[in-house]
Amino acid sequence: MGVRVMVLDEHRLLAEALASALKLRGHRVLAAAAPAAGAAELVISRAPEVCLLGTATPAEPGAFEPVVRIKRERPQIAVVVLGPVPSPRGIAAAFAAGASGYVRHDERIEGVERALAKARAGEVAISPQLLQGAFAELLNPAAQPDDEGSRLLRLLTPREVEVLVRVAEGEDTRLIAAGMEIAPSTARTHVQRVLMKLGVGSRLEAAALAARTGLLDRAGLSPAAADFPGGQ
């Protein structure tokens, strides 16, 4: 028995192609649309058994507000999210909002049909492969830029952090020495130690690495050098 379904995705061609494929397989497609806004209102007004709701950014705040609205006003409507390969956070956000399932945009039509049937039956509709991928990422998280910034910051003494900040601001050895009230030879030694610890070959590379990893932001929020343990 076919499912009464709506397909909504910001990519109209995808929505229409999926709707056509479902029609050919005996499902009753009430609408295939790509609304920039008003998705929840459209679903609530048509009241399908299942809504396939597309999102390109499942981990973004507010991505599943339409799901929340639909489930609040028409709790009998099952919502299955169509999206990219999700992060664990994306999957959690979808189900926390009230979704019944999550299907990748590139899923075969047979997989979409299985998700529709499970959602209509009140079951959770997500492939074992997606769950395995999410658990694998939770158990072996990829290093984030902030994590790398923290690691690098721990390698540097407070004095070296100040030197790096000055390097990033474009100061040469003479200006670093004057600003820190140290001898130019001492400033030069600090710069060389910073480059060595960061594993880079030039001041420009050091500044770029610090900016990319967020190290400069963290250094700017750090206490003054005198408050750090560690040294000269």
Short mmCIF file of C-alpha atoms in Angstrom, two decimals:
data_model
loop_
_atom_site.label_atom_id
_atom_site.label_comp_id
_atom_site.label_asym_id
_atom_site.label_seq_id
_atom_site.Cartn_x
_atom_site.Cartn_y
_atom_site.Cartn_z
CA MET A 1 0.00 0.00 0.00
CA GLY A 2 1.39 3.37 -1.04
CA VAL A 3 2.28 6.11 1.42
CA ARG A 4 0.67 9.56 1.30
CA VAL A 5 3.79 11.69 1.23
CA MET A 6 5.10 15.20 0.67
CA VAL A 7 8.60 15.96 -0.59
CA LEU A 8 10.16 19.29 0.34
CA ASP A 9 13.74 20.23 -0.47
CA GLU A 10 15.48 23.50 -1.24
CA HIS A 11 16.75 21.88 -4.46
CA ARG A 12 13.63 21.77 -6.61
CA LEU A 13 15.05 19.32 -9.15
CA LEU A 14 15.85 16.84 -6.40
CA ALA A 15 12.39 17.20 -4.86
CA GLU A 16 10.65 16.73 -8.21
CA ALA A 17 12.83 13.77 -9.23
CA LEU A 18 12.21 12.01 -5.94
CA ALA A 19 8.48 12.74 -6.12
CA SER A 20 8.31 11.31 -9.65
CA ALA A 21 10.14 8.16 -8.60
CA LEU A 22 7.79 7.65 -5.66
CA LYS A 23 4.71 8.16 -7.85
CA LEU A 24 5.96 5.52 -10.28
CA ARG A 25 6.23 3.09 -7.37
CA GLY A 26 2.65 3.62 -6.28
CA HIS A 27 2.91 6.29 -3.61
CA ARG A 28 0.56 9.25 -3.43
CA VAL A 29 2.66 12.40 -3.57
CA LEU A 30 0.65 15.38 -2.35
CA ALA A 31 3.30 17.96 -3.26
CA ALA A 32 6.91 18.31 -4.32
CA ALA A 33 8.24 21.75 -3.49
CA ALA A 34 11.35 23.73 -2.63
CA PRO A 35 10.11 26.47 -0.31
CA ALA A 36 12.62 28.97 1.03
CA ALA A 37 10.22 29.48 3.93
CA GLY A 38 6.85 28.22 5.04
CA ALA A 39 7.71 24.52 4.84
CA ALA A 40 5.99 23.75 8.13
CA GLU A 41 2.81 25.61 7.14
CA LEU A 42 2.64 23.73 3.84
CA VAL A 43 2.98 20.34 5.51
CA ILE A 44 0.47 21.18 8.23
CA SER A 45 -2.10 22.32 5.65
CA ARG A 46 -1.78 19.21 3.46
CA ALA A 47 -1.41 16.66 6.30
CA PRO A 48 0.50 13.81 4.63
CA GLU A 49 1.25 10.58 6.44
CA VAL A 50 4.96 11.21 5.96
CA CYS A 51 6.92 14.32 5.02
CA LEU A 52 10.35 14.01 3.42
CA LEU A 53 12.01 17.24 4.51
CA GLY A 54 15.35 18.22 2.97
CA THR A 55 18.13 20.15 4.68
CA ALA A 56 21.63 20.98 3.52
CA THR A 57 22.94 21.89 6.99
CA PRO A 58 21.68 19.39 9.59
CA ALA A 59 24.12 20.53 12.26
CA GLU A 60 23.24 24.23 12.03
CA PRO A 61 21.16 25.81 14.83
CA GLY A 62 17.51 26.07 13.81
CA ALA A 63 17.82 23.61 10.92
CA PHE A 64 14.95 21.53 12.30
CA GLU A 65 12.58 24.26 13.46
CA PRO A 66 10.05 23.15 10.77
CA VAL A 67 10.09 19.65 12.27
CA VAL A 68 9.38 21.04 15.73
CA ARG A 69 6.46 23.08 14.38
CA ILE A 70 4.99 20.19 12.40
CA LYS A 71 5.17 17.77 15.34
CA ARG A 72 3.70 20.35 17.69
CA GLU A 73 0.67 21.06 15.50
CA ARG A 74 0.26 17.72 13.69
CA PRO A 75 1.97 15.06 15.80
CA GLN A 76 0.51 12.29 13.64
CA ILE A 77 2.66 13.39 10.67
CA ALA A 78 5.94 11.48 10.52
CA VAL A 79 8.90 13.53 9.33
CA VAL A 80 11.89 11.92 7.65
CA VAL A 81 14.86 14.22 7.10
CA LEU A 82 16.67 14.20 3.76
CA GLY A 83 20.22 15.43 4.15
CA PRO A 84 23.94 14.99 3.55
CA VAL A 85 26.07 12.50 5.43
CA PRO A 86 25.32 13.74 8.95
CA SER A 87 27.54 14.28 11.93
CA PRO A 88 26.41 12.73 15.22
CA ARG A 89 25.26 16.22 16.18
CA GLY A 90 23.12 16.43 13.03
CA ILE A 91 21.46 13.09 13.69
CA ALA A 92 20.84 13.97 17.33
CA ALA A 93 19.35 17.34 16.38
CA ALA A 94 16.98 15.76 13.87
CA PHE A 95 15.60 13.23 16.33
CA ALA A 96 15.51 15.72 19.19
CA ALA A 97 13.27 17.92 17.02
CA GLY A 98 10.86 15.03 16.55
CA ALA A 99 11.95 13.48 13.26
CA SER A 100 11.15 9.81 12.72
CA GLY A 101 14.10 9.15 10.46
CA TYR A 102 17.10 10.38 8.51
CA VAL A 103 17.86 9.48 4.88
CA ARG A 104 20.83 10.61 2.84
CA HIS A 105 20.16 12.68 -0.28
CA ASP A 106 21.91 10.07 -2.39
CA GLU A 107 20.01 7.09 -0.94
CA ARG A 108 18.55 4.67 -3.48
CA ILE A 109 14.79 4.82 -3.97
CA GLU A 110 14.40 1.45 -2.25
CA GLY A 111 16.02 2.89 0.86
CA VAL A 112 13.73 5.90 0.77
CA GLU A 113 10.70 3.60 0.50
CA ARG A 114 11.85 1.56 3.50
CA ALA A 115 12.21 4.77 5.50
CA LEU A 116 8.69 5.88 4.50
CA ALA A 117 7.18 2.56 5.54
CA LYS A 118 8.98 2.51 8.89
CA ALA A 119 8.09 6.13 9.66
CA ARG A 120 4.42 5.56 8.85
CA ALA A 121 4.47 2.52 11.15
CA GLY A 122 5.89 4.61 13.99
CA GLU A 123 9.34 3.07 13.79
CA VAL A 124 12.74 4.76 13.68
CA ALA A 125 13.89 5.07 10.07
CA ILE A 126 17.65 5.30 9.75
CA SER A 127 20.06 2.95 8.04
CA PRO A 128 22.51 0.89 10.10
CA GLN A 129 25.35 2.38 8.01
CA LEU A 130 24.50 5.92 9.10
CA LEU A 131 24.34 4.89 12.73
CA GLN A 132 27.64 3.03 12.46
CA GLY A 133 29.26 6.10 10.89
CA ALA A 134 27.90 8.35 13.63
CA PHE A 135 29.13 6.05 16.40
CA ALA A 136 32.53 5.74 14.71
CA GLU A 137 32.87 9.53 14.67
CA LEU A 138 31.85 9.76 18.31
CA LEU A 139 34.42 7.15 19.30
CA ASN A 140 37.17 8.56 17.06
CA PRO A 141 36.48 12.27 16.67
CA ALA A 142 38.47 14.20 14.09
CA ALA A 143 40.67 16.92 15.52
CA GLN A 144 38.98 20.30 15.33
CA PRO A 145 40.84 23.57 14.70
CA ASP A 146 40.20 24.64 18.30
CA ASP A 147 41.71 21.39 19.56
CA GLU A 148 44.84 22.02 17.52
CA GLY A 149 45.00 25.60 18.76
CA SER A 150 44.86 24.43 22.37
CA ARG A 151 47.61 21.89 21.76
CA LEU A 152 49.89 24.46 20.16
CA LEU A 153 49.22 27.00 22.88
CA ARG A 154 50.32 24.51 25.52
CA LEU A 155 53.69 24.18 23.75
CA LEU A 156 54.53 27.85 24.22
CA THR A 157 55.65 29.75 27.29
CA PRO A 158 53.78 32.98 28.10
CA ARG A 159 56.73 34.96 26.75
CA GLU A 160 56.62 33.02 23.50
CA VAL A 161 52.87 33.56 23.19
CA GLU A 162 53.46 37.30 23.40
CA VAL A 163 56.18 37.02 20.77
CA LEU A 164 53.83 35.09 18.48
CA VAL A 165 51.12 37.72 18.86
CA ARG A 166 53.64 40.42 17.95
CA VAL A 167 54.89 38.38 14.98
CA ALA A 168 51.31 38.00 13.77
CA GLU A 169 50.88 41.76 14.05
CA GLY A 170 53.83 42.22 11.70
CA GLU A 171 56.45 43.43 14.19
CA ASP A 172 60.10 42.83 13.31
CA THR A 173 62.77 41.81 15.80
CA ARG A 174 63.59 45.41 16.71
CA LEU A 175 59.94 46.26 17.50
CA ILE A 176 59.44 43.03 19.43
CA ALA A 177 62.51 43.79 21.53
CA ALA A 178 61.40 47.37 22.20
CA GLY A 179 57.83 46.42 23.02
CA MET A 180 58.87 43.65 25.41
CA GLU A 181 61.84 45.61 26.80
CA ILE A 182 64.32 42.87 26.00
CA ALA A 183 67.50 42.77 23.95
CA PRO A 184 67.14 42.17 20.18
CA SER A 185 69.20 39.01 20.51
CA THR A 186 66.76 37.70 23.15
CA ALA A 187 63.80 38.59 20.94
CA ARG A 188 65.43 36.77 18.04
CA THR A 189 65.93 33.69 20.22
CA HIS A 190 62.26 33.75 21.30
CA VAL A 191 61.14 33.98 17.67
CA GLN A 192 63.31 31.01 16.68
CA ARG A 193 61.91 28.95 19.55
CA VAL A 194 58.34 29.80 18.52
CA LEU A 195 59.03 28.72 14.93
CA MET A 196 60.64 25.49 16.12
CA LYS A 197 57.81 24.59 18.50
CA LEU A 198 55.14 25.32 15.89
CA GLY A 199 57.06 23.32 13.29
CA VAL A 200 57.16 26.12 10.70
CA GLY A 201 59.98 27.74 8.78
CA SER A 202 59.05 31.40 8.72
CA ARG A 203 57.27 34.13 10.63
CA LEU A 204 54.60 34.28 7.94
CA GLU A 205 53.89 30.55 8.32
CA ALA A 206 53.72 30.93 12.09
CA ALA A 207 51.19 33.76 11.81
CA ALA A 208 49.09 31.82 9.30
CA LEU A 209 49.09 28.67 11.46
CA ALA A 210 48.14 30.65 14.57
CA ALA A 211 45.25 32.33 12.76
CA ARG A 212 43.99 29.09 11.17
CA THR A 213 43.92 27.14 14.44
CA GLY A 214 42.43 29.91 16.57
CA LEU A 215 45.59 30.16 18.63
CA LEU A 216 45.65 33.95 18.37
CA ASP A 217 42.09 34.23 19.70
CA ARG A 218 42.96 31.98 22.60
CA ALA A 219 46.13 33.93 23.30
CA GLY A 220 44.15 37.16 23.35
CA LEU A 221 41.81 35.72 25.98
CA SER A 222 44.64 34.37 28.10
CA PRO A 223 45.76 36.02 31.33
CA ALA A 224 48.75 38.32 31.22
CA ALA A 225 52.12 36.65 30.94
CA ALA A 226 52.89 37.29 34.60
CA ASP A 227 49.91 35.18 35.60
CA PHE A 228 51.13 32.11 33.71
CA PRO A 229 53.26 29.45 35.29
CA GLY A 230 56.33 28.82 33.22
CA GLY A 231 58.89 31.08 32.39
CA GLN A 232 60.80 33.65 30.73
#
